[in-house]
PDB file of C-alpha atoms in Angstrom:
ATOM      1  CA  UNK A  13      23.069  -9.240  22.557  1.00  0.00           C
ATOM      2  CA  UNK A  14      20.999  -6.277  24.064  1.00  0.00           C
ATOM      3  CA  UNK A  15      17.333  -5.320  22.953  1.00  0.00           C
ATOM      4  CA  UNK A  16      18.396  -3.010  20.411  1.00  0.00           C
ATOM      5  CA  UNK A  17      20.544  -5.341  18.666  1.00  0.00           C
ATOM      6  CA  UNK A  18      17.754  -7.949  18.547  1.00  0.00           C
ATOM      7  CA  UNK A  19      15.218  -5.302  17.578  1.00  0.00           C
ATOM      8  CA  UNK A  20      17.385  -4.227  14.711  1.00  0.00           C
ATOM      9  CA  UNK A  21      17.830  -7.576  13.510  1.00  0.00           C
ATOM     10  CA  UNK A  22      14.117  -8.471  13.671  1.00  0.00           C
ATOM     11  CA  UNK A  23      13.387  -5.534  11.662  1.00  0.00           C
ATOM     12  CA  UNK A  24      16.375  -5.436   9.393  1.00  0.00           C
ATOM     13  CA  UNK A  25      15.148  -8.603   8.698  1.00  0.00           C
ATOM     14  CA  UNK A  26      11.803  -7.628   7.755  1.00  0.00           C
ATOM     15  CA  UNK A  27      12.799  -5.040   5.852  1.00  0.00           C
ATOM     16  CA  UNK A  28      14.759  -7.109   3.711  1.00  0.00           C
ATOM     17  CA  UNK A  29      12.232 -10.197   3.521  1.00  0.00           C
ATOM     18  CA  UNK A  30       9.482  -7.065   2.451  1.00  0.00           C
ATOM     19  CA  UNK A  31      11.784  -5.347  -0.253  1.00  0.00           C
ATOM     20  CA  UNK A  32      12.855  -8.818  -1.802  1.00  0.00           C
ATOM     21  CA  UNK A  33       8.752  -9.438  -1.991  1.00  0.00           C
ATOM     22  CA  UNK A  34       8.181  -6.297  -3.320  1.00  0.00           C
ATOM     23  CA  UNK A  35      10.668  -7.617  -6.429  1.00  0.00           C
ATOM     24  CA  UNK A  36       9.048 -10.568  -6.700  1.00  0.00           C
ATOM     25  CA  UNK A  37       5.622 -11.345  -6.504  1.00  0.00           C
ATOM     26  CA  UNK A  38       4.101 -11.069  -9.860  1.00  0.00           C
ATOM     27  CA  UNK A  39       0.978  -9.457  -8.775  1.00  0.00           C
ATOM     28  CA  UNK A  40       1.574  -5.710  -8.422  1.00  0.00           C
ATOM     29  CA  UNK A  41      -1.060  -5.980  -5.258  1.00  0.00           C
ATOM     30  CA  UNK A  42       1.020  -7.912  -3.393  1.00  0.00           C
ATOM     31  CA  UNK A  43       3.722  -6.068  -4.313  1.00  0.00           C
ATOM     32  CA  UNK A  44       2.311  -3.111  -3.075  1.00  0.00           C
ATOM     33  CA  UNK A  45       1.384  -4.647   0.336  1.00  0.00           C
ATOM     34  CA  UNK A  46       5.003  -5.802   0.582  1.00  0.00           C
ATOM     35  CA  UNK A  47       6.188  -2.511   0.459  1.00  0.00           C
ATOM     36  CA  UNK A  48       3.726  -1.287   3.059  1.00  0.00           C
ATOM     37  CA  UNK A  49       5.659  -4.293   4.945  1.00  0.00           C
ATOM     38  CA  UNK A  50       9.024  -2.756   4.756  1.00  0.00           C
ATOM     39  CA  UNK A  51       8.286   1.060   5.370  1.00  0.00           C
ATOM     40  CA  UNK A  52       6.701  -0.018   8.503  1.00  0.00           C
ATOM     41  CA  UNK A  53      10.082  -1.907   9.707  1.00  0.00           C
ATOM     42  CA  UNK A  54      11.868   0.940   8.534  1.00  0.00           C
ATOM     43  CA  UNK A  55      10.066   3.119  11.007  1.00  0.00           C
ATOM     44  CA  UNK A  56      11.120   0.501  13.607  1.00  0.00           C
ATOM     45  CA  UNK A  57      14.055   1.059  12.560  1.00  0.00           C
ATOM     46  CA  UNK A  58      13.894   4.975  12.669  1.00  0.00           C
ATOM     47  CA  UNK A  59      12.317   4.661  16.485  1.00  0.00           C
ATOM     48  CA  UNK A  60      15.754   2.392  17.311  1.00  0.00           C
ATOM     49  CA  UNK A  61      17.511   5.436  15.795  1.00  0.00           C
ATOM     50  CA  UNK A  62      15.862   7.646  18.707  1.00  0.00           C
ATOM     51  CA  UNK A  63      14.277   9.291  15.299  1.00  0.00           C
ATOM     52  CA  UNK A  64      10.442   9.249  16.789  1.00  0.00           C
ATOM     53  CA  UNK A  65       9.396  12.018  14.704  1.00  0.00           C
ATOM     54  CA  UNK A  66      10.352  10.517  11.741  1.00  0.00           C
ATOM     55  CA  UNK A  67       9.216   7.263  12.146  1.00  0.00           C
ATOM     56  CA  UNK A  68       5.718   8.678  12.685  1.00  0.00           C
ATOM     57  CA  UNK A  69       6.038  10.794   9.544  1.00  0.00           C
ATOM     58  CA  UNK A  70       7.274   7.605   7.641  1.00  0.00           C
ATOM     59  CA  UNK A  71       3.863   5.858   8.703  1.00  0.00           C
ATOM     60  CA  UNK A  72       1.932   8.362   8.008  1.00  0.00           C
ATOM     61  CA  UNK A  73       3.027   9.849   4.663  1.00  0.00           C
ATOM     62  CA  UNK A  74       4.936   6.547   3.511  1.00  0.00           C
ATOM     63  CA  UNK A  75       2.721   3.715   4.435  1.00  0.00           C
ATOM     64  CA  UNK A  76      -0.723   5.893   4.483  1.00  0.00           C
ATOM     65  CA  UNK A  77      -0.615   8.574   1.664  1.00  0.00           C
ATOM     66  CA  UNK A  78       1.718   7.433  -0.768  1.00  0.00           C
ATOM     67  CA  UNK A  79       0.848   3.710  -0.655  1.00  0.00           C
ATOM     68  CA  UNK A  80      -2.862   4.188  -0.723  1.00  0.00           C
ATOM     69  CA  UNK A  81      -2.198   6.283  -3.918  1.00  0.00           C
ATOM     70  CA  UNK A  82       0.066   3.111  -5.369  1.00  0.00           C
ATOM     71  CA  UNK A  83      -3.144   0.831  -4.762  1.00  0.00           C
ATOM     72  CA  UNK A  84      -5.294   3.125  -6.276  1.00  0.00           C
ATOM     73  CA  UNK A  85      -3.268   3.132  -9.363  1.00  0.00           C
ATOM     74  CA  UNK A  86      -2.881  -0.451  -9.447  1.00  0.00           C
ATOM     75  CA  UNK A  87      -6.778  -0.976  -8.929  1.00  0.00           C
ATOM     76  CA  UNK A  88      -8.165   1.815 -10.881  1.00  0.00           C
ATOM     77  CA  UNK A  89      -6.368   0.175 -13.996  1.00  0.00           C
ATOM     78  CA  UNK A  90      -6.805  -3.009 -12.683  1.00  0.00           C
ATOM     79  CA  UNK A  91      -3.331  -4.457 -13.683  1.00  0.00           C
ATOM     80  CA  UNK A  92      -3.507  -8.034 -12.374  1.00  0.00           C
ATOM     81  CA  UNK A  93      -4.203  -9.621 -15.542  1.00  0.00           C
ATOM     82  CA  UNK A  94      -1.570  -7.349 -17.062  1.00  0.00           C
ATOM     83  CA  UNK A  95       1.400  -8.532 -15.256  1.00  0.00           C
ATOM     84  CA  UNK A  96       1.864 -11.743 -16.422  1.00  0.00           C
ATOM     85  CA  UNK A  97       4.375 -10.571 -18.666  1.00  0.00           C
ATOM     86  CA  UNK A  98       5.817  -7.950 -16.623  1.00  0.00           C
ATOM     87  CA  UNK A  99       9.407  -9.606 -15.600  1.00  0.00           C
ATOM     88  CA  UNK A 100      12.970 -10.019 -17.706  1.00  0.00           C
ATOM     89  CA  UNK A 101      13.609 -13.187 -18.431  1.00  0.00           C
ATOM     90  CA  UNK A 102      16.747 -15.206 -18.989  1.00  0.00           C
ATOM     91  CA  UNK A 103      20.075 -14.076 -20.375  1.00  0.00           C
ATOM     92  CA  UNK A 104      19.249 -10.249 -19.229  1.00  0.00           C
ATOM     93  CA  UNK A 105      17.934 -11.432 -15.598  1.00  0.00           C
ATOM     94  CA  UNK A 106      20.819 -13.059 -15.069  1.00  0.00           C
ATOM     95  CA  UNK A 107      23.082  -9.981 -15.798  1.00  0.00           C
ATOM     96  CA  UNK A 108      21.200  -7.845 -13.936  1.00  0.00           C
ATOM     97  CA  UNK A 109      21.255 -10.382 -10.812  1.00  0.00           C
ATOM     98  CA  UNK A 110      25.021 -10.257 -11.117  1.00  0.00           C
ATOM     99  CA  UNK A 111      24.979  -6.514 -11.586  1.00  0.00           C
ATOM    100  CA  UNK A 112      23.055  -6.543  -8.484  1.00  0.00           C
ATOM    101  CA  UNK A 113      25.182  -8.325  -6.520  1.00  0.00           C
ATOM    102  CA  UNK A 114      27.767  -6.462  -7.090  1.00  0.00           C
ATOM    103  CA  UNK A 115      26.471  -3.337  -6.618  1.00  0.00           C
ATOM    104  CA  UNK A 116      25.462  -5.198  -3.102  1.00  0.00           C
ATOM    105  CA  UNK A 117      29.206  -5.920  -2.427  1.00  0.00           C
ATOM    106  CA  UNK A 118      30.316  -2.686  -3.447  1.00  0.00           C
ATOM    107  CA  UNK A 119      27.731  -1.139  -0.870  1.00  0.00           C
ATOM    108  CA  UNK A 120      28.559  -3.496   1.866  1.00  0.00           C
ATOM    109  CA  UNK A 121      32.190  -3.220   1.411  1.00  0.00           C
ATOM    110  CA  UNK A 122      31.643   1.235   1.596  1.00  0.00           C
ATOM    111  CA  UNK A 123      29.473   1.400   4.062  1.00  0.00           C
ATOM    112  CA  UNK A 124      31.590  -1.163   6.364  1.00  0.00           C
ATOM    113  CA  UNK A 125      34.788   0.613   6.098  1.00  0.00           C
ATOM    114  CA  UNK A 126      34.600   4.599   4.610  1.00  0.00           C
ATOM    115  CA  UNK A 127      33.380   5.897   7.934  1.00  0.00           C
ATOM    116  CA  UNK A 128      36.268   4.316   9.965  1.00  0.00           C
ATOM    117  CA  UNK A 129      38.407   6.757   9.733  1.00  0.00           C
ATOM    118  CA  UNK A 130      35.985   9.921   9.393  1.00  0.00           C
ATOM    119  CA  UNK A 131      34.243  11.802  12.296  1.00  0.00           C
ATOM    120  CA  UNK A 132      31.540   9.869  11.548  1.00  0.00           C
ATOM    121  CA  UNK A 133      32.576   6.758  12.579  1.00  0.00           C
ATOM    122  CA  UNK A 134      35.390   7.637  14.590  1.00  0.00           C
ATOM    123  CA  UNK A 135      34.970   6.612  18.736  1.00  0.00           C
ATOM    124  CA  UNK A 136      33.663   9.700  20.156  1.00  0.00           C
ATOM    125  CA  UNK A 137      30.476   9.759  17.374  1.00  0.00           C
ATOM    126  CA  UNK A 138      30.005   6.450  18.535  1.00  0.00           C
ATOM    127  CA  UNK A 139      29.828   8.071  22.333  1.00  0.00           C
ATOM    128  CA  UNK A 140      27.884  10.844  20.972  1.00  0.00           C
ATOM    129  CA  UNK A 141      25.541   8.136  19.701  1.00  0.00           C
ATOM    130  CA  UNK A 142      25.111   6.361  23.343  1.00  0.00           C
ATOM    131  CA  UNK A 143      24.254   9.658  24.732  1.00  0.00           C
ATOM    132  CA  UNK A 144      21.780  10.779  22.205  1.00  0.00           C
ATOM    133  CA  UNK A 145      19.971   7.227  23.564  1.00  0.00           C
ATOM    134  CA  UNK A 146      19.177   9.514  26.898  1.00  0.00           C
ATOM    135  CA  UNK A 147      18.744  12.644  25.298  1.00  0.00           C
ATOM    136  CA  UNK A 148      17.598  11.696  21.533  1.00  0.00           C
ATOM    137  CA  UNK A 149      16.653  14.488  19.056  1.00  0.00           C
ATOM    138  CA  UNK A 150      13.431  15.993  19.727  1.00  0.00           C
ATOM    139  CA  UNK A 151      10.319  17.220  17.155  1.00  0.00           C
ATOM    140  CA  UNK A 152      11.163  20.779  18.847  1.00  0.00           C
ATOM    141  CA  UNK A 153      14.724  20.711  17.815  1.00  0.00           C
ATOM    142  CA  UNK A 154      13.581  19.525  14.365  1.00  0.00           C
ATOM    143  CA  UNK A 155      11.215  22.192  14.028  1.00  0.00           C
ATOM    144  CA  UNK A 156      13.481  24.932  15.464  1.00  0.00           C
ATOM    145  CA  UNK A 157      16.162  23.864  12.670  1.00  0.00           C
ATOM    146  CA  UNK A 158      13.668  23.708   9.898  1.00  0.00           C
ATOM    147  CA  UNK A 159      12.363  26.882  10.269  1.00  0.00           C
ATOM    148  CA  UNK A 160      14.811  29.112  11.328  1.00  0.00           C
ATOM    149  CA  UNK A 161      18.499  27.498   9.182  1.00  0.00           C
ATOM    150  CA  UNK A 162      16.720  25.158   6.809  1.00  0.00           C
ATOM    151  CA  UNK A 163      13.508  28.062   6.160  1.00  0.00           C
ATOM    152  CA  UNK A 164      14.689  28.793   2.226  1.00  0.00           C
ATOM    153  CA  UNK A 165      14.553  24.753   1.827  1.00  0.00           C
ATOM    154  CA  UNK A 166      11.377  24.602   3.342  1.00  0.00           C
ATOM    155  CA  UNK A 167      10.060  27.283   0.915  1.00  0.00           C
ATOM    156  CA  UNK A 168      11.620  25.582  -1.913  1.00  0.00           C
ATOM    157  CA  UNK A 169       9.829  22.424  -1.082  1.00  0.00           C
ATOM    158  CA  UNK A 170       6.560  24.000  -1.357  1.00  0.00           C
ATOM    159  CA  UNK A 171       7.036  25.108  -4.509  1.00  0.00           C
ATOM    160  CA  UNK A 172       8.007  21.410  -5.760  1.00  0.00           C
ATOM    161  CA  UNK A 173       4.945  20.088  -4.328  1.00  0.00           C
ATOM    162  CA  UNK A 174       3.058  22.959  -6.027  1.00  0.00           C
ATOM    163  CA  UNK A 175       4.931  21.763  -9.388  1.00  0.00           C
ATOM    164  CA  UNK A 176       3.703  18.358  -8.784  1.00  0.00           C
ATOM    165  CA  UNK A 177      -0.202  19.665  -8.348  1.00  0.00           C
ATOM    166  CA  UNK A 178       0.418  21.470 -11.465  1.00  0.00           C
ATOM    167  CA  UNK A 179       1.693  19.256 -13.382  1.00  0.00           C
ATOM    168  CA  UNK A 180      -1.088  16.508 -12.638  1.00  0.00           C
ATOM    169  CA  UNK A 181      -3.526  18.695 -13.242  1.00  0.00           C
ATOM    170  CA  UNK A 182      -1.862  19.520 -16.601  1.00  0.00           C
ATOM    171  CA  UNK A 183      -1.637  15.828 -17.510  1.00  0.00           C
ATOM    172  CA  UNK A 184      -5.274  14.743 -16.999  1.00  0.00           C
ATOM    173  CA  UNK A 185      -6.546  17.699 -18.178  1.00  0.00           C
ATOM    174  CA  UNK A 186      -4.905  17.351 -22.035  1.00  0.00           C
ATOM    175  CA  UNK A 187      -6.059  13.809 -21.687  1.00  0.00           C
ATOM    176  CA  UNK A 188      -9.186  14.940 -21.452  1.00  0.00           C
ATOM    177  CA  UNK A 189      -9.035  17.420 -24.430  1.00  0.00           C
ATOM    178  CA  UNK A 190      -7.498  14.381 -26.587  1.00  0.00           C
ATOM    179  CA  UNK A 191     -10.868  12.892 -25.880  1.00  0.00           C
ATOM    180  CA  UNK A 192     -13.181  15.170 -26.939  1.00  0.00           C
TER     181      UNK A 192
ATOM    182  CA  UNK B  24      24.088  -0.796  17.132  1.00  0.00           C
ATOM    183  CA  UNK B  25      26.915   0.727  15.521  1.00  0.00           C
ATOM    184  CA  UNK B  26      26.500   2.620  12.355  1.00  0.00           C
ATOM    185  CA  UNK B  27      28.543   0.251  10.142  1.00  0.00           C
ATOM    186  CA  UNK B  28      25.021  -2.090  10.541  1.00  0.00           C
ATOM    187  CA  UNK B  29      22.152   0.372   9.679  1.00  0.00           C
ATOM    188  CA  UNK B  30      24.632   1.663   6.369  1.00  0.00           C
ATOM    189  CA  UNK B  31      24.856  -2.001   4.950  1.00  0.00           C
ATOM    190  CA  UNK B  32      20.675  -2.590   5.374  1.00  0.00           C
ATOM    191  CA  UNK B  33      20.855   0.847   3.638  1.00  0.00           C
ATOM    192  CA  UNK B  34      22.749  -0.561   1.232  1.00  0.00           C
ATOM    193  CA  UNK B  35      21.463  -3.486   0.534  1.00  0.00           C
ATOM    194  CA  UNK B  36      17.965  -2.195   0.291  1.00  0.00           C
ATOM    195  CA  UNK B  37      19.195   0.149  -2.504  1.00  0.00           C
ATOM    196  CA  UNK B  38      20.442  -2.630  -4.501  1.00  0.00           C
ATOM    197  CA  UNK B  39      16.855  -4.957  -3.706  1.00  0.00           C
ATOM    198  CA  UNK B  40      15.325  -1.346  -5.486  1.00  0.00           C
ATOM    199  CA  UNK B  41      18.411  -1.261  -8.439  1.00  0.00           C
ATOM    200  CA  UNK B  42      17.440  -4.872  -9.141  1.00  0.00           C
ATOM    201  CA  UNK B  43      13.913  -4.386  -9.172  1.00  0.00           C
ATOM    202  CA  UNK B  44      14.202  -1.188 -11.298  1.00  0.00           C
ATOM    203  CA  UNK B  45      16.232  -3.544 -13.918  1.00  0.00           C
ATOM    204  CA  UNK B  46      14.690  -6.749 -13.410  1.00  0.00           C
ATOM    205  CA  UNK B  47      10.632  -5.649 -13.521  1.00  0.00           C
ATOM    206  CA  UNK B  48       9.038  -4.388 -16.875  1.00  0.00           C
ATOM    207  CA  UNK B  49       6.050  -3.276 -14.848  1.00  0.00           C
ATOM    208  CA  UNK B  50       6.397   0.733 -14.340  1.00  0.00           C
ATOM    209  CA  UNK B  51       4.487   0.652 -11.012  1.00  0.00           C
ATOM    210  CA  UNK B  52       6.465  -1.980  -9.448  1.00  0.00           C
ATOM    211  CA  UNK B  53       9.656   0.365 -11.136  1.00  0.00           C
ATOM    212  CA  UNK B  54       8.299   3.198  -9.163  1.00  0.00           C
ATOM    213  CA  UNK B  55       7.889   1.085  -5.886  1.00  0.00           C
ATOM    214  CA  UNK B  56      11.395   0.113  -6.465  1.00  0.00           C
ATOM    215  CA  UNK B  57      12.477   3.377  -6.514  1.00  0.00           C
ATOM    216  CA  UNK B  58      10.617   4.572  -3.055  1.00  0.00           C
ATOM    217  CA  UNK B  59      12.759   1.457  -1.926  1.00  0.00           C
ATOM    218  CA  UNK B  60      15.535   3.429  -2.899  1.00  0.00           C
ATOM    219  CA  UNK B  61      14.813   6.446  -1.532  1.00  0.00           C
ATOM    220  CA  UNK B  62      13.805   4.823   1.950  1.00  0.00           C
ATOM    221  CA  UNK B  63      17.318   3.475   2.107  1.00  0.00           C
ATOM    222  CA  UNK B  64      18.892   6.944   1.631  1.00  0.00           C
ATOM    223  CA  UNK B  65      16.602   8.269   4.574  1.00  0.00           C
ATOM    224  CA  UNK B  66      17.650   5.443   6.549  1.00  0.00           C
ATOM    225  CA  UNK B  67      21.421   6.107   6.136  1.00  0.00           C
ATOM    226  CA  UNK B  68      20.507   9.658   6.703  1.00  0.00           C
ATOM    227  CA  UNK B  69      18.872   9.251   9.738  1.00  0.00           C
ATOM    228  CA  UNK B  70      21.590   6.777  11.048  1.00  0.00           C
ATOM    229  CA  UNK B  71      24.356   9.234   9.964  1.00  0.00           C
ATOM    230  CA  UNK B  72      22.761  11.778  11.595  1.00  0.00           C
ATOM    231  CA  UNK B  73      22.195  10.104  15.248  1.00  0.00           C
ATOM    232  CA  UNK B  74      26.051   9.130  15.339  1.00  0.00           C
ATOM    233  CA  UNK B  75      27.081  13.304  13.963  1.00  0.00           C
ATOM    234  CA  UNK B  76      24.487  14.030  17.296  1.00  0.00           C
ATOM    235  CA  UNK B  77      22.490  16.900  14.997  1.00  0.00           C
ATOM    236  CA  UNK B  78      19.210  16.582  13.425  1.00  0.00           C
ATOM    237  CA  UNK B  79      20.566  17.591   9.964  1.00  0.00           C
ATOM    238  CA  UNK B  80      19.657  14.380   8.482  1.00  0.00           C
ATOM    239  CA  UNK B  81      16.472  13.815  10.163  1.00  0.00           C
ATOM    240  CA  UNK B  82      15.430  17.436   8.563  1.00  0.00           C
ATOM    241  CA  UNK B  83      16.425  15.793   4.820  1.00  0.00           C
ATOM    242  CA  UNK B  84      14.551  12.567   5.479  1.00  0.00           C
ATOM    243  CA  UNK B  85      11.899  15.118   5.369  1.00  0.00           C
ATOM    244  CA  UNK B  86      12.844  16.994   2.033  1.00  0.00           C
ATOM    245  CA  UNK B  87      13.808  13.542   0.863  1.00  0.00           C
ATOM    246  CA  UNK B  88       9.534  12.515   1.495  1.00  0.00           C
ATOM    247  CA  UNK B  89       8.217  16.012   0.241  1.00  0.00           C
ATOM    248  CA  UNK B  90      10.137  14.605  -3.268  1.00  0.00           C
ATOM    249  CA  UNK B  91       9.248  11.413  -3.089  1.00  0.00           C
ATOM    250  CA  UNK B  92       5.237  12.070  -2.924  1.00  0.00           C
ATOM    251  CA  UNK B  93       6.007  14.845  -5.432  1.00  0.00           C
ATOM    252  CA  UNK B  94       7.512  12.168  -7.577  1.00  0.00           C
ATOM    253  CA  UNK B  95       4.661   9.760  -7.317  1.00  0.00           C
ATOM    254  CA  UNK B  96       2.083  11.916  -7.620  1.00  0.00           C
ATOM    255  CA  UNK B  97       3.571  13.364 -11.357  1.00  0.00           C
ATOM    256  CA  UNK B  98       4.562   9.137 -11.873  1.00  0.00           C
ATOM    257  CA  UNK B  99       1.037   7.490 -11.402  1.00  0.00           C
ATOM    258  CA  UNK B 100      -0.226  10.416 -13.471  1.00  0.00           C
ATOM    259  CA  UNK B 101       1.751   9.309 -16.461  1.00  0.00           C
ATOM    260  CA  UNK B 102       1.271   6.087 -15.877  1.00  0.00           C
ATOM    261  CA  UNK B 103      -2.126   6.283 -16.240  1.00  0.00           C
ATOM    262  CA  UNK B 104      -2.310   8.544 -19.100  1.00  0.00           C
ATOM    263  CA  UNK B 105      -0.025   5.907 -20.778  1.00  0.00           C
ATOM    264  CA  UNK B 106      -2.616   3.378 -19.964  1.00  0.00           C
ATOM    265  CA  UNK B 107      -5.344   4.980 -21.357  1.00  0.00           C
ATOM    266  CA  UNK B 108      -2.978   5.202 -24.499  1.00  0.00           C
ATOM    267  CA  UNK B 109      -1.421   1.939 -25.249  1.00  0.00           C
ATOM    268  CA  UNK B 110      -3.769  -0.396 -22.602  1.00  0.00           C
ATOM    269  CA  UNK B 111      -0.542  -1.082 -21.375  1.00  0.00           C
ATOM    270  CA  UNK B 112       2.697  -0.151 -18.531  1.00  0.00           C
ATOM    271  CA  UNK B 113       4.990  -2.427 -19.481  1.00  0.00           C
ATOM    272  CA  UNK B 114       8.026  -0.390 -20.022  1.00  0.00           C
ATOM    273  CA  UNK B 115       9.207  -2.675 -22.657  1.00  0.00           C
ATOM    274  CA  UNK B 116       5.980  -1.886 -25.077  1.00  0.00           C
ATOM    275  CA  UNK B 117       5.833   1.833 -24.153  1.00  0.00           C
ATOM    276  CA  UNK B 118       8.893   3.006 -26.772  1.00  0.00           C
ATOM    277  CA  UNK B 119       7.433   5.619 -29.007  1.00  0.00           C
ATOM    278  CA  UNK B 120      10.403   7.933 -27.587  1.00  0.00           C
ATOM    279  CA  UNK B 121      12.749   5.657 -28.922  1.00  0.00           C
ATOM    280  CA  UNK B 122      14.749   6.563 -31.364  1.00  0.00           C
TER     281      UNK B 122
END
């Protein structure tokens, strides 16, 4: 086995150990900390993939902003003593465990054999892939593709985030007018 | 590593987050569950895109984010006007829609 493979499996492995906490510690702190867990594996997982970039962004926004905004949540309502309650139990647990797992095997089995037979998976990609290793993707080609082809996306996304500002704004504000 | 590997963690990360989404009545552990999901997508993205040798995917991983922080931002917003509703997030008490 060479370093990557090991590295993958050690954070594979962490990934999945951190998203199977996530599900089930009853505390939604813990939960929350689980998760931090797994996005950071996942950027391991991104720097294995020669995606540096990325896996920066993915600590950054993932694990900083958008986690620190879950634990606020969780502590401004202070939901520990809520959660007691807060998992399915019996007959319907069971048939979404099964579900689950069968979704898994469906996933497994795509993902292990679509691509065979596609460009994606076919030997040259896989050549392609070993020579990316020496000359991976860099932040200036990212940047050069988002915005020159991808600039109309970009735009786009702005305007979603400025939805989302909107639209909390909108929600606390007629909370507020409930109130008075 | 060949690509067959990082698609099946993708995968089976997506079905940790289905499970959770079904299994948990709490909606902020539904919500993590679903940035589980979406971190799987980005992961087969990014994988997919190392073996095509462009940086298409690596440029949706970030579209993929700019959503996902959209999404949580307009989330823990309802959740909390919920809570200051009902007193409560379980998704199982919160049914006034239903009809």
């Amino acid at each position: 086995m060479t370093a990557d493979q090991i590295l993958f499996f050690i954070f594979g492995g962490i990934s999945l150990i951190g998203a199977i906490a996530v599900i089930s510690f009853r505390h939604p702190i813990y939960s929350a900390l689980s998760l931090i867990v797994t996005f950071f594996s996942q950027a391991g997982l991104f720097v294995l993939l020669g995606a540096h970039f990325v896996a920066a962004v993915q600590v950054i926004v993932y694990a900083g902003a958008i986690m620190v905004l879950f634990l606020f949540v969780i502590m401004l309502l202070n939901l520990g003593t809520l959660s007691a309650k807060g998992v399915m139990t019996g007959k319907l647990k069971g048939i979404a465990i099964v579900l689950g797992i069968l979704f898994a095997a469906q996933g497994i089995y795509i993902a292990a054999n679509v691509f065979k037979d596609t460009e994606v998976g076919s030997p040259e990609a896989i050549e392609r892939a070993a020579a990316l290793a020496d000359n991976p993707i860099e932040t200036y080609d990212i940047g050069v593709l988002l915005f020159r082809d991808y600039l109309l996306p970009f735009e786009v996304t702005s305007l979603i985030l400025l939805a989302a500002l909107i639209g909390v704004i909108v929600l606390v504000k007629r909370e507020n007018r409930v109130e008075n | 590593m060949a690509l067959q590997y990082y698609l099946i963690l993708s995968a089976l990360l997506f079905t940790i987050g289905v499970i959770g989404v079904l299994v948990r009545r709490n909606a902020i552990i539904i919500f993590m569950c679903i940035e589980l999901m979406l971190n799987a997508a980005n992961l087969a993205f990014v994988a997919i895109s190392r073996n095509l040798g462009t940086a298409e995917g690596q440029l949706f991983v970030f579209f993929v984010m700019a959503v996902a922080a959209a999404e949580v931002a307009i989330g823990l917003a309802i959740i909390v006007s919920v809570f200051k509703h009902r007193e409560t997030i379980n998704v199982d008490e919160v049914n006034s829609l239903k009809g």
